[in-house]
PDB file of C-alpha atoms in Angstrom:
ATOM      1  CA  MET A  26      -0.098  -0.107  -0.111  1.00 40.00           C
ATOM      2  CA  LYS A  27       2.983   2.453   0.839  1.00 40.00           C
ATOM      3  CA  LEU A  28       4.422   1.299  -2.204  1.00 40.00           C
ATOM      4  CA  ARG A  29       0.854   2.158  -4.085  1.00 40.00           C
ATOM      5  CA  ILE A  30       0.918   5.863  -2.598  1.00 36.00           C
ATOM      6  CA  LYS A  31       4.091   6.914  -3.676  1.00 40.00           C
ATOM      7  CA  ILE A  32       3.905   5.635  -6.977  1.00 41.00           C
ATOM      8  CA  LEU A  33       0.509   7.303  -7.086  1.00 38.00           C
ATOM      9  CA  PHE A  34       2.311  10.520  -5.844  1.00 39.00           C
ATOM     10  CA  SER A  35       4.784  10.348  -8.312  1.00 43.00           C
ATOM     11  CA  LEU A  36       2.423  10.047 -11.260  1.00 41.00           C
ATOM     12  CA  LEU A  37       0.663  13.173 -10.141  1.00 37.00           C
ATOM     13  CA  LEU A  38       3.974  15.224  -9.791  1.00 36.00           C
ATOM     14  CA  CYS A  39       5.380  14.163 -13.432  1.00 43.00           C
ATOM     15  CA  SER A  40       1.848  14.858 -14.907  1.00 42.00           C
ATOM     16  CA  LEU A  41       1.975  18.174 -13.401  1.00 36.00           C
ATOM     17  CA  LEU A  42       5.795  18.787 -14.431  1.00 38.00           C
ATOM     18  CA  SER A  43       5.225  17.478 -17.838  1.00 41.00           C
ATOM     19  CA  CYS A  44       2.205  20.080 -19.042  1.00 39.00           C
ATOM     20  CA  SER A  45       5.070  22.776 -19.528  1.00 36.00           C
ATOM     21  CA  ASN A  46       6.987  20.777 -21.980  1.00 39.00           C
ATOM     22  CA  ASP A  47       4.120  19.257 -24.243  1.00 40.00           C
ATOM     23  CA  ASP A  48       5.232  21.506 -27.341  1.00 39.00           C
ATOM     24  CA  ASP A  49       8.967  20.658 -27.430  1.00 39.00           C
ATOM     25  CA  ASN A  50       9.624  18.696 -30.884  1.00 38.00           C
ATOM     26  CA  SER A  51      13.184  19.321 -31.046  1.00 37.00           C
ATOM     27  CA  SER A  52      14.005  15.855 -30.049  1.00 38.00           C
ATOM     28  CA  LYS A  53      15.022  13.226 -32.414  1.00 44.00           C
ATOM     29  CA  LYS A  54      11.959  10.516 -32.790  1.00 43.00           C
ATOM     30  CA  THR A  55      12.218   6.911 -33.921  1.00 49.00           C
ATOM     31  CA  ASN A  56       9.083   5.839 -33.136  1.00 58.00           C
ATOM     32  CA  GLU A  57       7.250   8.783 -34.247  1.00 79.00           C
ATOM     33  CA  LEU A  58       5.467   9.570 -30.682  1.00 85.00           C
ATOM     34  CA  PRO A  59       6.090  12.952 -28.893  1.00 89.00           C
ATOM     35  CA  LYS A  60       8.073  12.947 -25.869  1.00 91.00           C
ATOM     36  CA  ASN A  61       6.702  11.442 -22.552  1.00 94.00           C
ATOM     37  CA  LYS A  62       4.005   9.558 -24.452  1.00 96.00           C
ATOM     38  CA  ILE A  63       3.011   5.697 -25.095  1.00 96.00           C
ATOM     39  CA  SER A  64       0.964   3.952 -27.308  1.00 96.00           C
ATOM     40  CA  PHE A  65      -0.302   0.250 -27.286  1.00 96.00           C
ATOM     41  CA  GLU A  66      -2.971  -2.295 -28.495  1.00 95.00           C
ATOM     42  CA  ILE A  67      -5.004  -4.733 -26.207  1.00 94.00           C
ATOM     43  CA  GLU A  68      -5.554  -7.583 -28.504  1.00 91.00           C
ATOM     44  CA  SER A  69      -9.067  -9.060 -27.952  1.00 76.00           C
ATOM     45  CA  THR A  70     -12.458  -9.083 -28.910  1.00 64.00           C
ATOM     46  CA  LYS A  71     -12.648  -5.446 -28.513  1.00 69.00           C
ATOM     47  CA  ASN A  72      -8.897  -4.584 -30.135  1.00 76.00           C
ATOM     48  CA  GLN A  73      -8.641  -1.133 -27.719  1.00 88.00           C
ATOM     49  CA  LYS A  74      -6.176   1.230 -28.886  1.00 93.00           C
ATOM     50  CA  LYS A  75      -4.433   3.157 -25.808  1.00 94.00           C
ATOM     51  CA  GLN A  76      -2.281   5.908 -25.352  1.00 95.00           C
ATOM     52  CA  GLY A  77      -1.267   8.155 -22.854  1.00 95.00           C
ATOM     53  CA  ASP A  78       1.682   9.945 -20.764  1.00 95.00           C
ATOM     54  CA  CYS A  79       4.968   8.139 -19.827  1.00 94.00           C
ATOM     55  CA  PHE A  80       7.827   8.549 -17.625  1.00 92.00           C
ATOM     56  CA  ILE A  81      10.722   7.424 -15.636  1.00 89.00           C
ATOM     57  CA  VAL A  82      10.786   7.131 -11.975  1.00 85.00           C
ATOM     58  CA  VAL A  83      13.273   5.730  -9.353  1.00 77.00           C
ATOM     59  CA  VAL A  84      11.469   4.344  -6.421  1.00 72.00           C
ATOM     60  CA  GLU A  85      13.437   3.651  -3.204  1.00 69.00           C
ATOM     61  CA  ASP A  86      16.760   3.922  -5.248  1.00 62.00           C
ATOM     62  CA  TYR A  87      16.652   0.450  -6.359  1.00 62.00           C
ATOM     63  CA  THR A  88      13.806   0.084  -8.581  1.00 72.00           C
ATOM     64  CA  TYR A  89      13.685   1.627 -11.984  1.00 81.00           C
ATOM     65  CA  MET A  90      10.190   2.119 -13.444  1.00 87.00           C
ATOM     66  CA  ILE A  91       8.649   3.487 -16.608  1.00 90.00           C
ATOM     67  CA  SER A  92       5.304   4.659 -15.735  1.00 91.00           C
ATOM     68  CA  ALA A  93       2.161   5.441 -17.933  1.00 93.00           C
ATOM     69  CA  HIS A  94      -1.466   6.059 -17.560  1.00 94.00           C
ATOM     70  CA  ASP A  95      -3.964   8.194 -19.500  1.00 93.00           C
ATOM     71  CA  GLY A  96      -6.098  10.959 -18.671  1.00 83.00           C
ATOM     72  CA  ASN A  97      -5.213  13.946 -16.497  1.00 82.00           C
ATOM     73  CA  ASN A  98      -6.196  12.625 -12.757  1.00 78.00           C
ATOM     74  CA  MET A  99      -7.584   9.386 -11.423  1.00 77.00           C
ATOM     75  CA  GLU A 100     -11.214  10.047 -12.239  1.00 82.00           C
ATOM     76  CA  ASP A 101     -10.916   9.964 -15.754  1.00 88.00           C
ATOM     77  CA  GLN A 102      -7.781   7.554 -16.357  1.00 92.00           C
ATOM     78  CA  SER A 103      -8.605   4.206 -17.845  1.00 92.00           C
ATOM     79  CA  PHE A 104      -5.178   2.242 -17.512  1.00 94.00           C
ATOM     80  CA  SER A 105      -1.821   2.188 -15.391  1.00 94.00           C
ATOM     81  CA  LEU A 106       1.000   0.702 -16.755  1.00 95.00           C
ATOM     82  CA  GLN A 107       4.186   0.326 -15.110  1.00 94.00           C
ATOM     83  CA  PHE A 108       7.287  -1.359 -16.272  1.00 93.00           C
ATOM     84  CA  TYR A 109       9.751  -2.310 -13.584  1.00 90.00           C
ATOM     85  CA  LYS A 110      13.628  -3.235 -13.373  1.00 86.00           C
ATOM     86  CA  SER A 111      15.521  -3.798 -10.113  1.00 74.00           C
ATOM     87  CA  PHE A 112      19.238  -2.797  -9.818  1.00 64.00           C
ATOM     88  CA  ASP A 113      21.920  -4.184  -7.809  1.00 59.00           C
ATOM     89  CA  GLN A 114      22.916  -1.892  -5.017  1.00 51.00           C
ATOM     90  CA  ALA A 115      21.773   1.910  -5.713  1.00 52.00           C
ATOM     91  CA  ASN A 116      22.571   1.942  -9.409  1.00 57.00           C
ATOM     92  CA  SER A 117      19.446   3.248 -10.925  1.00 59.00           C
ATOM     93  CA  GLU A 118      20.904   4.839 -14.519  1.00 75.00           C
ATOM     94  CA  ASN A 119      18.698   4.093 -17.505  1.00 83.00           C
ATOM     95  CA  PRO A 120      19.239   0.927 -19.261  1.00 87.00           C
ATOM     96  CA  PRO A 121      20.877   0.267 -22.545  1.00 90.00           C
ATOM     97  CA  VAL A 122      19.916  -0.174 -25.841  1.00 95.00           C
ATOM     98  CA  GLY A 123      19.032  -3.737 -26.209  1.00 95.00           C
ATOM     99  CA  THR A 124      16.177  -6.328 -25.695  1.00 96.00           C
ATOM    100  CA  TYR A 125      14.773  -7.376 -22.488  1.00 95.00           C
ATOM    101  CA  PRO A 126      12.690 -10.189 -21.272  1.00 96.00           C
ATOM    102  CA  ILE A 127       9.084  -9.427 -19.227  1.00 96.00           C
ATOM    103  CA  LYS A 128       8.774 -12.060 -16.961  1.00 94.00           C
ATOM    104  CA  GLY A 129       7.326 -12.474 -13.521  1.00 90.00           C
ATOM    105  CA  ILE A 130       9.863 -11.585 -10.601  1.00 87.00           C
ATOM    106  CA  PRO A 131      10.770 -15.281  -9.710  1.00 86.00           C
ATOM    107  CA  ASP A 132      11.899 -15.801 -13.158  1.00 88.00           C
ATOM    108  CA  LEU A 133      14.099 -12.377 -13.025  1.00 87.00           C
ATOM    109  CA  ALA A 134      16.454 -13.621 -10.308  1.00 83.00           C
ATOM    110  CA  GLU A 135      19.319 -14.522 -12.967  1.00 84.00           C
ATOM    111  CA  ILE A 136      18.499 -12.697 -15.945  1.00 87.00           C
ATOM    112  CA  ASP A 137      18.441  -8.951 -16.824  1.00 89.00           C
ATOM    113  CA  GLY A 138      14.624  -7.737 -17.414  1.00 91.00           C
ATOM    114  CA  PHE A 139      11.654  -6.202 -16.655  1.00 94.00           C
ATOM    115  CA  TRP A 140       8.327  -6.928 -14.379  1.00 94.00           C
ATOM    116  CA  VAL A 141       5.051  -5.273 -15.913  1.00 95.00           C
ATOM    117  CA  THR A 142       1.650  -4.221 -13.944  1.00 95.00           C
ATOM    118  CA  TYR A 143      -0.953  -3.696 -16.040  1.00 96.00           C
ATOM    119  CA  THR A 144      -4.106  -2.129 -14.142  1.00 95.00           C
ATOM    120  CA  ASP A 145      -7.339  -1.854 -16.459  1.00 93.00           C
ATOM    121  CA  LEU A 146      -8.864   1.123 -13.866  1.00 92.00           C
ATOM    122  CA  GLU A 147     -12.334   0.736 -15.461  1.00 90.00           C
ATOM    123  CA  THR A 148     -12.621  -2.738 -14.317  1.00 91.00           C
ATOM    124  CA  ASP A 149     -10.190  -2.151 -11.215  1.00 93.00           C
ATOM    125  CA  LEU A 150      -8.446  -5.753 -12.454  1.00 95.00           C
ATOM    126  CA  GLU A 151      -4.739  -5.891 -12.397  1.00 96.00           C
ATOM    127  CA  TYR A 152      -2.888  -7.881 -14.816  1.00 96.00           C
ATOM    128  CA  ASN A 153       0.480  -9.021 -13.509  1.00 95.00           C
ATOM    129  CA  ASN A 154       0.799 -12.904 -13.442  1.00 94.00           C
ATOM    130  CA  ASN A 155       2.291 -15.382 -15.792  1.00 95.00           C
ATOM    131  CA  LEU A 156       4.160 -12.407 -17.629  1.00 96.00           C
ATOM    132  CA  GLU A 157       5.558 -13.387 -20.663  1.00 97.00           C
ATOM    133  CA  GLY A 158       6.744 -10.656 -23.447  1.00 97.00           C
ATOM    134  CA  GLN A 159       9.609  -8.331 -24.534  1.00 97.00           C
ATOM    135  CA  ILE A 160      10.741  -4.654 -23.982  1.00 97.00           C
ATOM    136  CA  LYS A 161      13.039  -3.268 -26.985  1.00 97.00           C
ATOM    137  CA  ILE A 162      15.232  -0.573 -25.767  1.00 95.00           C
ATOM    138  CA  THR A 163      15.853   1.378 -28.990  1.00 97.00           C
ATOM    139  CA  ARG A 164      17.303   4.587 -27.864  1.00 94.00           C
ATOM    140  CA  SER A 165      19.006   5.337 -24.652  1.00 91.00           C
ATOM    141  CA  ASP A 166      20.941   8.748 -23.942  1.00 88.00           C
ATOM    142  CA  ASN A 167      21.040  11.812 -21.663  1.00 82.00           C
ATOM    143  CA  GLN A 168      17.892  13.234 -23.452  1.00 86.00           C
ATOM    144  CA  ILE A 169      15.420  10.537 -24.255  1.00 91.00           C
ATOM    145  CA  LEU A 170      14.539   6.710 -23.504  1.00 92.00           C
ATOM    146  CA  GLU A 171      12.422   4.912 -26.165  1.00 94.00           C
ATOM    147  CA  GLY A 172      11.629   1.600 -27.421  1.00 97.00           C
ATOM    148  CA  SER A 173       8.713  -0.911 -27.905  1.00 98.00           C
ATOM    149  CA  PHE A 174       7.096  -3.764 -26.133  1.00 98.00           C
ATOM    150  CA  SER A 175       4.668  -6.680 -26.416  1.00 98.00           C
ATOM    151  CA  PHE A 176       3.691  -9.067 -23.128  1.00 97.00           C
ATOM    152  CA  GLU A 177       0.795 -11.067 -22.270  1.00 97.00           C
ATOM    153  CA  ALA A 178      -0.396 -11.260 -18.441  1.00 96.00           C
ATOM    154  CA  THR A 179      -3.043 -12.826 -16.249  1.00 96.00           C
ATOM    155  CA  ASN A 180      -5.299 -11.404 -13.627  1.00 96.00           C
ATOM    156  CA  TYR A 181      -4.202 -13.514 -10.472  1.00 94.00           C
ATOM    157  CA  ASP A 182      -7.902 -13.707  -8.976  1.00 95.00           C
ATOM    158  CA  THR A 183      -9.832 -14.089 -12.258  1.00 94.00           C
ATOM    159  CA  GLY A 184      -7.376 -16.001 -14.287  1.00 94.00           C
ATOM    160  CA  GLU A 185      -8.145 -13.648 -16.986  1.00 93.00           C
ATOM    161  CA  SER A 186      -5.528 -12.657 -19.778  1.00 94.00           C
ATOM    162  CA  ILE A 187      -4.902  -9.967 -21.665  1.00 94.00           C
ATOM    163  CA  LYS A 188      -2.088  -9.862 -24.772  1.00 96.00           C
ATOM    164  CA  ILE A 189      -0.556  -6.043 -25.426  1.00 96.00           C
ATOM    165  CA  ILE A 190       0.639  -5.548 -28.873  1.00 96.00           C
ATOM    166  CA  ASN A 191       2.316  -2.745 -30.985  1.00 96.00           C
ATOM    167  CA  GLY A 192       3.533  -0.829 -27.836  1.00 97.00           C
ATOM    168  CA  LYS A 193       5.854   2.129 -28.035  1.00 97.00           C
ATOM    169  CA  PHE A 194       7.192   4.860 -25.539  1.00 96.00           C
ATOM    170  CA  THR A 195       9.594   7.585 -25.368  1.00 95.00           C
ATOM    171  CA  THR A 196      10.235   9.684 -22.398  1.00 93.00           C
ATOM    172  CA  GLU A 197      12.904  11.929 -21.038  1.00 89.00           C
ATOM    173  CA  ALA A 198      15.916  10.197 -19.925  1.00 75.00           C
ATOM    174  CA  PHE A 199      16.444  10.472 -16.193  1.00 64.00           C
TER     175      PHE A 199
END
């Protein structure tokens, strides 16, 4: 609960700080998204397309997070998506260019990868179990972190699965 409050506070703070930089188109864009944006599709009978804001957050000096949501406040958001990456010690630099697996936390004990939590805020269902996918960092420099992703995840309580495809993000580097 304490971590969730910290994450929500960080998201709200990042949303407020990003408003002044929305018109800055000076950075090189290889995935055609404006800075601090994310887009993806949920493959299902509805084939939903989602897009929103995207930020980098470091939680408690050892967890690196790419955090995304849509809407301007908790009342009008339809999703929340977090990519987590643990670091040894206090090393919280941006991950280098490369392809990383998306797996569950126990599966990442011996490999370098990310775990994910996708929350459908309209149904209040969280998907972070039986994770399988990848995130590809295509740019990681002092200005921009960007890449693509796809993954499948299951809701622990209901067993319902989702498949996220055609994901792209770009955010200011940490």
